[in-house]
Short mmCIF file of C-alpha atoms in Angstrom, two decimals:
data_model
loop_
_atom_site.label_atom_id
_atom_site.label_comp_id
_atom_site.label_asym_id
_atom_site.label_seq_id
_atom_site.Cartn_x
_atom_site.Cartn_y
_atom_site.Cartn_z
CA MET A 8 -0.19 -0.32 0.04
CA ASP A 9 1.91 3.40 -1.46
CA ILE A 10 -0.14 6.19 0.30
CA ALA A 11 2.11 9.10 0.48
CA GLY A 12 2.27 8.01 -4.06
CA ALA A 13 -1.69 7.53 -4.17
CA LEU A 14 -1.85 11.00 -2.18
CA SER A 15 0.29 12.90 -3.87
CA ALA A 16 -0.48 16.56 -4.45
CA ASP A 17 -1.43 15.86 -8.52
CA HIS A 18 -3.85 13.19 -7.45
CA LEU A 19 -5.45 15.11 -5.06
CA LYS A 20 -6.25 17.61 -7.71
CA PHE A 21 -7.02 15.22 -10.19
CA LEU A 22 -9.77 14.09 -7.62
CA ALA A 23 -10.71 16.67 -6.66
CA ASP A 24 -11.89 18.46 -10.10
CA GLY A 25 -13.78 14.86 -10.33
CA PHE A 26 -15.90 15.54 -7.06
CA MET A 27 -16.70 18.89 -8.51
CA VAL A 28 -17.88 17.51 -11.70
CA THR A 29 -19.75 15.37 -9.01
CA LEU A 30 -21.00 18.23 -7.08
CA TYR A 31 -21.96 20.05 -10.56
CA ILE A 32 -24.17 17.26 -11.97
CA ALA A 33 -26.07 16.23 -8.69
CA PHE A 34 -26.89 20.06 -8.28
CA ILE A 35 -28.08 20.16 -11.80
CA SER A 36 -30.37 16.91 -11.41
CA ILE A 37 -31.19 18.35 -8.15
CA VAL A 38 -32.71 21.11 -9.59
CA LEU A 39 -34.28 19.78 -12.47
CA SER A 40 -35.56 16.89 -11.00
CA PHE A 41 -36.99 18.84 -8.23
CA ILE A 42 -39.26 21.13 -10.98
CA VAL A 43 -40.16 17.91 -13.01
CA GLY A 44 -40.75 16.09 -9.91
CA ILE A 45 -43.19 18.41 -8.34
CA LEU A 46 -45.17 18.22 -11.80
CA LEU A 47 -45.28 15.07 -12.24
CA GLY A 48 -46.14 14.36 -8.70
CA THR A 49 -49.32 17.17 -9.16
CA LEU A 50 -50.56 15.90 -11.92
CA ARG A 51 -50.99 12.72 -10.64
CA TYR A 52 -52.57 13.44 -7.57
CA ALA A 53 -54.86 15.82 -9.55
CA LYS A 54 -56.75 12.70 -11.31
CA ILE A 55 -56.79 14.74 -14.03
CA PRO A 56 -59.23 12.24 -16.74
CA VAL A 57 -56.48 9.98 -19.16
CA VAL A 58 -53.32 12.76 -18.37
CA SER A 59 -53.03 11.30 -14.48
CA LYS A 60 -53.13 7.39 -15.74
CA ILE A 61 -50.83 8.50 -18.26
CA VAL A 62 -48.47 10.02 -16.41
CA ALA A 63 -48.30 7.29 -13.45
CA VAL A 64 -47.54 4.87 -16.03
CA ILE A 65 -44.64 6.47 -16.64
CA ILE A 66 -43.83 7.00 -12.63
CA GLU A 67 -43.88 3.61 -12.59
CA THR A 68 -42.24 2.46 -15.69
CA ILE A 69 -38.91 4.73 -14.83
CA ARG A 70 -39.23 3.44 -10.92
CA ASN A 71 -39.19 0.08 -11.81
CA THR A 72 -36.22 0.47 -14.27
CA PRO A 73 -32.54 0.04 -13.17
CA LEU A 74 -30.71 3.94 -13.41
CA LEU A 75 -27.86 2.29 -14.95
CA LEU A 76 -30.09 0.95 -18.15
CA ILE A 77 -31.62 4.77 -18.32
CA ILE A 78 -27.97 6.12 -18.62
CA PHE A 79 -26.96 3.85 -21.04
CA PHE A 80 -29.79 4.25 -23.10
CA THR A 81 -29.83 8.30 -23.12
CA PHE A 82 -26.04 8.06 -23.75
CA PHE A 83 -26.00 4.93 -26.32
CA ALA A 84 -29.61 4.72 -27.30
CA LEU A 85 -30.42 8.37 -28.35
CA PRO A 86 -27.97 8.63 -30.64
CA GLU A 87 -29.28 5.58 -33.19
CA VAL A 88 -32.61 7.53 -32.90
CA GLY A 89 -30.54 11.31 -33.76
CA ILE A 90 -30.16 12.49 -30.75
CA LYS A 91 -26.37 12.72 -29.93
CA LEU A 92 -25.71 13.92 -26.24
CA SER A 93 -22.56 15.08 -24.74
CA VAL A 94 -21.56 12.66 -21.52
CA THR A 95 -22.46 15.67 -19.32
CA VAL A 96 -25.49 16.39 -20.35
CA ALA A 97 -26.16 12.51 -21.19
CA ALA A 98 -26.25 12.17 -17.33
CA ILE A 99 -27.97 14.59 -16.18
CA LEU A 100 -31.04 13.55 -18.27
CA ALA A 101 -31.00 10.37 -17.11
CA LEU A 102 -30.12 10.98 -13.23
CA THR A 103 -33.25 13.92 -13.97
CA VAL A 104 -35.62 11.40 -15.60
CA PHE A 105 -35.23 9.01 -12.82
CA GLU A 106 -35.19 11.14 -9.69
CA SER A 107 -37.99 12.91 -10.99
CA ALA A 108 -40.04 9.56 -11.09
CA MET A 109 -38.60 8.83 -7.64
CA LEU A 110 -39.59 12.50 -6.35
CA ALA A 111 -43.01 12.66 -7.77
CA GLU A 112 -44.49 9.99 -5.47
CA ILE A 113 -43.20 12.52 -2.67
CA VAL A 114 -44.72 15.40 -4.00
CA ARG A 115 -48.55 12.91 -4.64
CA GLY A 116 -47.49 11.53 -1.17
CA GLY A 117 -47.22 14.78 0.60
CA LEU A 118 -50.38 16.55 -1.49
CA ASN A 119 -52.58 12.77 0.04
CA SER A 120 -51.82 13.40 3.61
CA ILE A 121 -53.15 17.20 3.77
CA ASP A 122 -56.39 16.60 5.14
CA LYS A 123 -59.69 16.18 2.68
CA GLY A 124 -61.83 18.67 5.47
CA GLN A 125 -59.30 21.56 4.27
CA ILE A 126 -59.73 21.55 0.57
CA GLU A 127 -63.29 20.94 1.22
CA ALA A 128 -63.51 23.81 3.65
CA ALA A 129 -61.55 26.18 0.69
CA ARG A 130 -63.42 24.77 -2.37
CA SER A 131 -66.90 26.43 -0.04
CA SER A 132 -65.40 28.83 0.26
CA GLY A 133 -65.25 29.91 -3.78
CA LEU A 134 -61.96 29.26 -4.23
CA THR A 135 -61.32 27.21 -7.61
CA TYR A 136 -59.45 24.12 -7.07
CA ILE A 137 -56.23 24.97 -8.71
CA GLN A 138 -56.14 27.66 -6.27
CA THR A 139 -57.06 25.66 -3.66
CA LEU A 140 -54.44 23.35 -4.50
CA TRP A 141 -52.03 26.25 -4.81
CA HIS A 142 -52.91 28.18 -1.98
CA ILE A 143 -53.35 25.72 0.78
CA VAL A 144 -52.82 22.42 0.24
CA MET A 145 -48.77 22.23 -1.91
CA PRO A 146 -47.33 24.64 0.87
CA GLN A 147 -48.40 22.13 3.79
CA ALA A 148 -47.63 19.09 1.79
CA LEU A 149 -43.93 20.81 0.76
CA ARG A 150 -42.84 21.63 4.54
CA ARG A 151 -44.68 17.75 4.79
CA MET A 152 -42.08 16.65 1.79
CA ILE A 153 -38.66 18.20 2.67
CA PRO A 154 -37.23 15.68 4.27
CA PRO A 155 -37.66 12.77 2.37
CA ILE A 156 -37.35 15.26 -0.96
CA VAL A 157 -33.90 15.63 1.26
CA SER A 158 -32.98 12.06 1.27
CA GLN A 159 -33.99 11.47 -1.88
CA PHE A 160 -31.20 13.87 -3.19
CA ILE A 161 -28.95 12.18 -0.30
CA SER A 162 -29.28 8.62 -2.95
CA LEU A 163 -29.04 11.63 -5.87
CA LEU A 164 -25.49 12.48 -5.30
CA LYS A 165 -24.33 8.86 -4.58
CA ASP A 166 -25.99 7.55 -8.09
CA THR A 167 -23.94 10.06 -9.45
CA SER A 168 -21.39 7.36 -9.57
CA LEU A 169 -22.83 5.56 -12.14
CA CYS A 170 -22.25 7.76 -14.35
CA VAL A 171 -18.12 6.32 -14.61
CA ILE A 172 -19.99 3.52 -16.96
CA ILE A 173 -20.34 6.14 -19.84
CA ALA A 174 -17.05 7.62 -18.60
CA LEU A 175 -18.04 10.63 -17.12
CA PRO A 176 -15.47 12.44 -15.58
CA GLU A 177 -16.59 12.62 -12.29
CA PHE A 178 -15.06 11.41 -8.88
CA MET A 179 -15.30 7.52 -9.45
CA HIS A 180 -13.99 7.84 -12.64
CA ASN A 181 -10.56 9.96 -12.01
CA ALA A 182 -10.73 7.59 -8.97
CA GLN A 183 -10.50 4.88 -10.95
CA ILE A 184 -7.47 6.24 -13.57
CA ILE A 185 -5.25 6.47 -10.23
CA TYR A 186 -5.85 3.29 -8.87
CA ALA A 187 -5.25 1.85 -12.02
CA GLN A 188 -1.89 3.53 -12.63
CA ASN A 189 -0.29 1.17 -9.13
CA VAL A 190 -2.21 -1.72 -7.39
CA ASN A 191 -0.59 0.14 -3.92
CA TYR A 192 -2.97 3.23 -4.75
CA ILE A 193 -6.33 0.97 -4.64
CA PHE A 194 -6.58 0.84 -0.63
CA PRO A 195 -5.87 4.64 -0.20
CA ILE A 196 -7.72 6.43 -2.87
CA PHE A 197 -11.15 4.11 -2.38
CA PHE A 198 -10.47 5.32 1.44
CA VAL A 199 -10.78 8.80 0.64
CA VAL A 200 -13.60 8.38 -1.97
CA ALA A 201 -15.34 6.79 0.85
CA LEU A 202 -14.79 9.31 2.90
CA MET A 203 -15.68 12.14 0.58
CA TYR A 204 -18.40 10.78 -0.14
CA PHE A 205 -19.47 9.91 3.56
CA ILE A 206 -18.65 13.85 4.86
CA VAL A 207 -21.22 14.74 2.30
CA ASN A 208 -24.07 12.59 2.70
CA TYR A 209 -23.27 12.64 6.19
CA CYS A 210 -23.76 16.63 6.12
CA LEU A 211 -26.96 16.35 3.83
CA SER A 212 -28.76 13.68 5.95
CA LEU A 213 -28.22 15.67 9.04
CA ILE A 214 -30.52 18.51 7.66
CA ALA A 215 -32.61 16.55 6.84
CA ARG A 216 -33.02 14.89 10.47
CA ARG A 217 -33.04 18.97 11.16
CA LEU A 218 -35.92 19.06 9.41
CA GLU A 219 -37.99 15.89 10.54
CA SER A 220 -37.30 17.19 13.60
CA LYS A 221 -38.99 20.42 13.57
CA GLN A 222 -42.21 18.95 11.61
CA ALA A 223 -42.53 16.91 14.76
#
Protein backbone atom coordinates (compact mmCIF):
# COMPACT_ATOMS: atom_id res chain seq x y z
CA MET A 1 0.00 0.00 0.00
CA ASP A 2 1.56 3.26 -1.19
CA ILE A 3 -0.24 6.03 0.68
CA ALA A 4 2.23 8.78 -0.20
CA GLY A 5 2.16 7.96 -3.90
CA ALA A 6 -1.61 7.55 -4.02
CA LEU A 7 -2.27 10.82 -2.24
CA SER A 8 0.23 12.98 -4.05
CA ALA A 9 -0.67 16.60 -4.77
CA ASP A 10 -1.42 15.85 -8.43
CA HIS A 11 -3.66 12.92 -7.56
CA LEU A 12 -5.56 14.89 -4.93
CA LYS A 13 -6.10 17.73 -7.40
CA PHE A 14 -7.34 15.22 -9.98
CA LEU A 15 -9.74 13.76 -7.43
CA ALA A 16 -10.92 17.24 -6.46
CA ASP A 17 -11.63 18.02 -10.12
CA GLY A 18 -13.72 14.86 -10.36
CA PHE A 19 -15.55 15.68 -7.14
CA MET A 20 -16.46 19.12 -8.48
CA VAL A 21 -17.95 17.45 -11.57
CA THR A 22 -19.93 15.14 -9.28
CA LEU A 23 -21.30 18.09 -7.31
CA TYR A 24 -22.11 19.99 -10.52
CA ILE A 25 -23.98 17.05 -12.06
CA ALA A 26 -25.82 16.42 -8.79
CA PHE A 27 -26.80 20.07 -8.36
CA ILE A 28 -28.19 20.49 -11.88
CA SER A 29 -30.02 17.16 -11.66
CA ILE A 30 -31.48 18.06 -8.26
CA VAL A 31 -32.87 21.38 -9.52
CA LEU A 32 -34.34 19.89 -12.69
CA SER A 33 -35.75 16.76 -11.03
CA PHE A 34 -37.32 18.86 -8.27
CA ILE A 35 -39.20 20.97 -10.84
CA VAL A 36 -40.25 18.00 -12.98
CA GLY A 37 -41.05 15.86 -9.93
CA ILE A 38 -43.44 18.45 -8.49
CA LEU A 39 -45.15 18.78 -11.87
CA LEU A 40 -45.55 15.02 -12.36
CA GLY A 41 -46.59 14.39 -8.76
CA THR A 42 -49.21 17.13 -8.92
CA LEU A 43 -50.60 15.86 -12.22
CA ARG A 44 -50.90 12.36 -10.81
CA TYR A 45 -52.52 13.64 -7.61
CA ALA A 46 -55.02 15.81 -9.51
CA LYS A 47 -56.63 12.75 -11.11
CA ILE A 48 -57.20 14.50 -14.43
CA PRO A 49 -58.95 12.05 -16.79
CA VAL A 50 -56.46 10.25 -19.07
CA VAL A 51 -53.59 12.63 -18.21
CA SER A 52 -53.16 11.35 -14.63
CA LYS A 53 -53.21 7.74 -15.82
CA ILE A 54 -50.60 8.40 -18.50
CA VAL A 55 -48.41 10.18 -15.93
CA ALA A 56 -48.86 7.26 -13.51
CA VAL A 57 -47.69 4.77 -16.17
CA ILE A 58 -44.64 6.92 -16.96
CA ILE A 59 -43.71 7.29 -13.30
CA GLU A 60 -44.10 3.60 -12.48
CA THR A 61 -42.17 2.57 -15.59
CA ILE A 62 -39.23 4.80 -14.71
CA ARG A 63 -39.28 3.90 -11.00
CA ASN A 64 -39.08 0.21 -11.86
CA THR A 65 -36.29 0.62 -14.41
CA PRO A 66 -32.66 0.40 -13.20
CA LEU A 67 -30.91 3.77 -13.30
CA LEU A 68 -27.94 2.14 -15.02
CA LEU A 69 -30.20 1.13 -17.91
CA ILE A 70 -31.50 4.71 -18.22
CA ILE A 71 -27.91 5.99 -18.31
CA PHE A 72 -27.07 3.51 -21.07
CA PHE A 73 -30.20 4.54 -22.97
CA THR A 74 -29.48 8.28 -22.91
CA PHE A 75 -25.86 7.88 -23.98
CA PHE A 76 -25.92 4.88 -26.31
CA ALA A 77 -29.51 4.43 -27.54
CA LEU A 78 -30.58 8.02 -28.24
CA PRO A 79 -27.80 8.54 -30.84
CA GLU A 80 -29.36 5.65 -32.79
CA VAL A 81 -32.43 7.84 -33.39
CA GLY A 82 -30.41 10.94 -34.17
CA ILE A 83 -30.17 12.44 -30.66
CA LYS A 84 -26.49 12.63 -29.77
CA LEU A 85 -25.73 14.04 -26.33
CA SER A 86 -22.45 14.88 -24.64
CA VAL A 87 -21.52 12.67 -21.73
CA THR A 88 -22.37 15.45 -19.27
CA VAL A 89 -25.80 16.16 -20.75
CA ALA A 90 -26.56 12.43 -21.01
CA ALA A 91 -25.69 11.96 -17.33
CA ILE A 92 -27.82 14.92 -16.24
CA LEU A 93 -30.75 13.75 -18.38
CA ALA A 94 -30.61 10.20 -17.04
CA LEU A 95 -30.39 11.30 -13.41
CA THR A 96 -33.13 13.90 -13.88
CA VAL A 97 -35.51 11.40 -15.49
CA PHE A 98 -34.96 8.80 -12.78
CA GLU A 99 -35.05 11.13 -9.80
CA SER A 100 -38.08 13.02 -11.15
CA ALA A 101 -40.10 9.81 -10.97
CA MET A 102 -38.93 9.18 -7.41
CA LEU A 103 -39.72 12.73 -6.33
CA ALA A 104 -43.11 12.61 -8.04
CA GLU A 105 -44.19 9.85 -5.67
CA ILE A 106 -42.92 11.83 -2.69
CA VAL A 107 -44.92 14.83 -3.90
CA ARG A 108 -48.06 12.75 -4.43
CA GLY A 109 -47.69 11.25 -0.97
CA GLY A 110 -47.26 14.70 0.55
CA LEU A 111 -50.34 16.03 -1.20
CA ASN A 112 -52.39 13.00 -0.14
CA SER A 113 -51.37 13.57 3.48
CA ILE A 114 -53.32 16.83 3.66
CA ASP A 115 -56.71 16.49 5.33
CA LYS A 116 -59.49 16.41 2.75
CA GLY A 117 -61.58 18.60 5.04
CA GLN A 118 -59.28 21.54 4.34
CA ILE A 119 -59.80 21.10 0.62
CA GLU A 120 -63.56 20.94 1.00
CA ALA A 121 -63.54 24.03 3.23
CA ALA A 122 -61.43 25.95 0.71
CA ARG A 123 -63.70 24.96 -2.16
CA SER A 124 -66.82 25.90 -0.22
CA SER A 125 -65.32 29.33 0.45
CA GLY A 126 -65.19 30.01 -3.28
CA LEU A 127 -61.63 29.01 -4.20
CA THR A 128 -61.15 27.11 -7.44
CA TYR A 129 -59.45 23.71 -7.47
CA ILE A 130 -56.19 25.24 -8.74
CA GLN A 131 -56.29 28.01 -6.12
CA THR A 132 -56.96 25.46 -3.39
CA LEU A 133 -54.07 23.31 -4.56
CA TRP A 134 -51.66 26.25 -4.85
CA HIS A 135 -52.56 28.26 -1.75
CA ILE A 136 -53.83 25.63 0.71
CA VAL A 137 -52.58 22.15 -0.12
CA MET A 138 -49.14 22.64 -1.69
CA PRO A 139 -47.58 24.89 1.02
CA GLN A 140 -48.46 22.41 3.76
CA ALA A 141 -47.46 19.40 1.70
CA LEU A 142 -44.07 20.87 0.80
CA ARG A 143 -43.19 21.31 4.48
CA ARG A 144 -43.98 17.65 5.08
CA MET A 145 -42.07 16.57 1.99
CA ILE A 146 -38.78 18.32 2.84
CA PRO A 147 -37.16 15.45 4.83
CA PRO A 148 -37.86 12.69 2.25
CA ILE A 149 -36.90 15.04 -0.58
CA VAL A 150 -33.52 15.75 1.07
CA SER A 151 -33.05 11.99 1.56
CA GLN A 152 -33.75 11.47 -2.13
CA PHE A 153 -31.17 14.13 -2.99
CA ILE A 154 -28.62 12.17 -0.95
CA SER A 155 -29.40 9.11 -3.06
CA LEU A 156 -28.99 11.20 -6.21
CA LEU A 157 -25.52 12.34 -5.14
CA LYS A 158 -24.47 8.71 -4.62
CA ASP A 159 -26.09 7.67 -7.89
CA THR A 160 -23.79 10.00 -9.85
CA SER A 161 -21.06 7.37 -9.37
CA LEU A 162 -22.96 5.11 -11.82
CA CYS A 163 -22.12 7.59 -14.58
CA VAL A 164 -18.58 6.23 -14.52
CA ILE A 165 -19.92 3.61 -16.93
CA ILE A 166 -20.18 6.25 -19.70
CA ALA A 167 -16.78 7.76 -18.81
CA LEU A 168 -18.13 10.91 -17.18
CA PRO A 169 -15.04 12.52 -15.59
CA GLU A 170 -16.60 12.50 -12.12
CA PHE A 171 -15.22 11.42 -8.76
CA MET A 172 -15.22 7.64 -9.23
CA HIS A 173 -13.99 7.91 -12.83
CA ASN A 174 -10.94 9.91 -11.77
CA ALA A 175 -10.35 7.58 -8.84
CA GLN A 176 -10.27 4.61 -11.20
CA ILE A 177 -7.72 6.31 -13.43
CA ILE A 178 -5.44 6.88 -10.43
CA TYR A 179 -5.55 3.39 -8.93
CA ALA A 180 -5.22 1.80 -12.36
CA GLN A 181 -1.64 3.11 -12.39
CA ASN A 182 -0.60 1.10 -9.38
CA VAL A 183 -2.41 -1.66 -7.47
CA ASN A 184 -0.93 -0.24 -4.25
CA TYR A 185 -3.03 2.89 -4.71
CA ILE A 186 -6.37 1.09 -4.47
CA PHE A 187 -6.95 1.18 -0.70
CA PRO A 188 -5.84 4.80 -0.08
CA ILE A 189 -7.86 6.08 -3.06
CA PHE A 190 -10.98 4.14 -2.11
CA PHE A 191 -10.64 5.40 1.45
CA VAL A 192 -10.52 9.04 0.32
CA VAL A 193 -13.45 8.55 -2.06
CA ALA A 194 -15.54 6.84 0.63
CA LEU A 195 -14.63 9.54 3.15
CA MET A 196 -15.67 12.38 0.84
CA TYR A 197 -18.99 10.73 -0.01
CA PHE A 198 -19.59 10.09 3.67
CA ILE A 199 -18.87 13.68 4.73
CA VAL A 200 -21.16 15.24 2.13
CA ASN A 201 -23.99 12.71 2.54
CA TYR A 202 -23.79 12.78 6.32
CA CYS A 203 -24.09 16.57 6.33
CA LEU A 204 -27.15 16.29 4.10
CA SER A 205 -28.62 13.58 6.34
CA LEU A 206 -28.17 15.85 9.38
CA ILE A 207 -30.10 18.54 7.53
CA ALA A 208 -32.85 16.03 6.76
CA ARG A 209 -33.04 14.94 10.41
CA ARG A 210 -33.15 18.52 11.63
CA LEU A 211 -35.94 19.36 9.21
CA GLU A 212 -37.81 16.19 10.20
CA SER A 213 -37.53 17.05 13.89
CA LYS A 214 -39.02 20.47 13.19
CA GLN A 215 -42.01 18.79 11.55
CA ALA A 216 -42.61 16.58 14.61
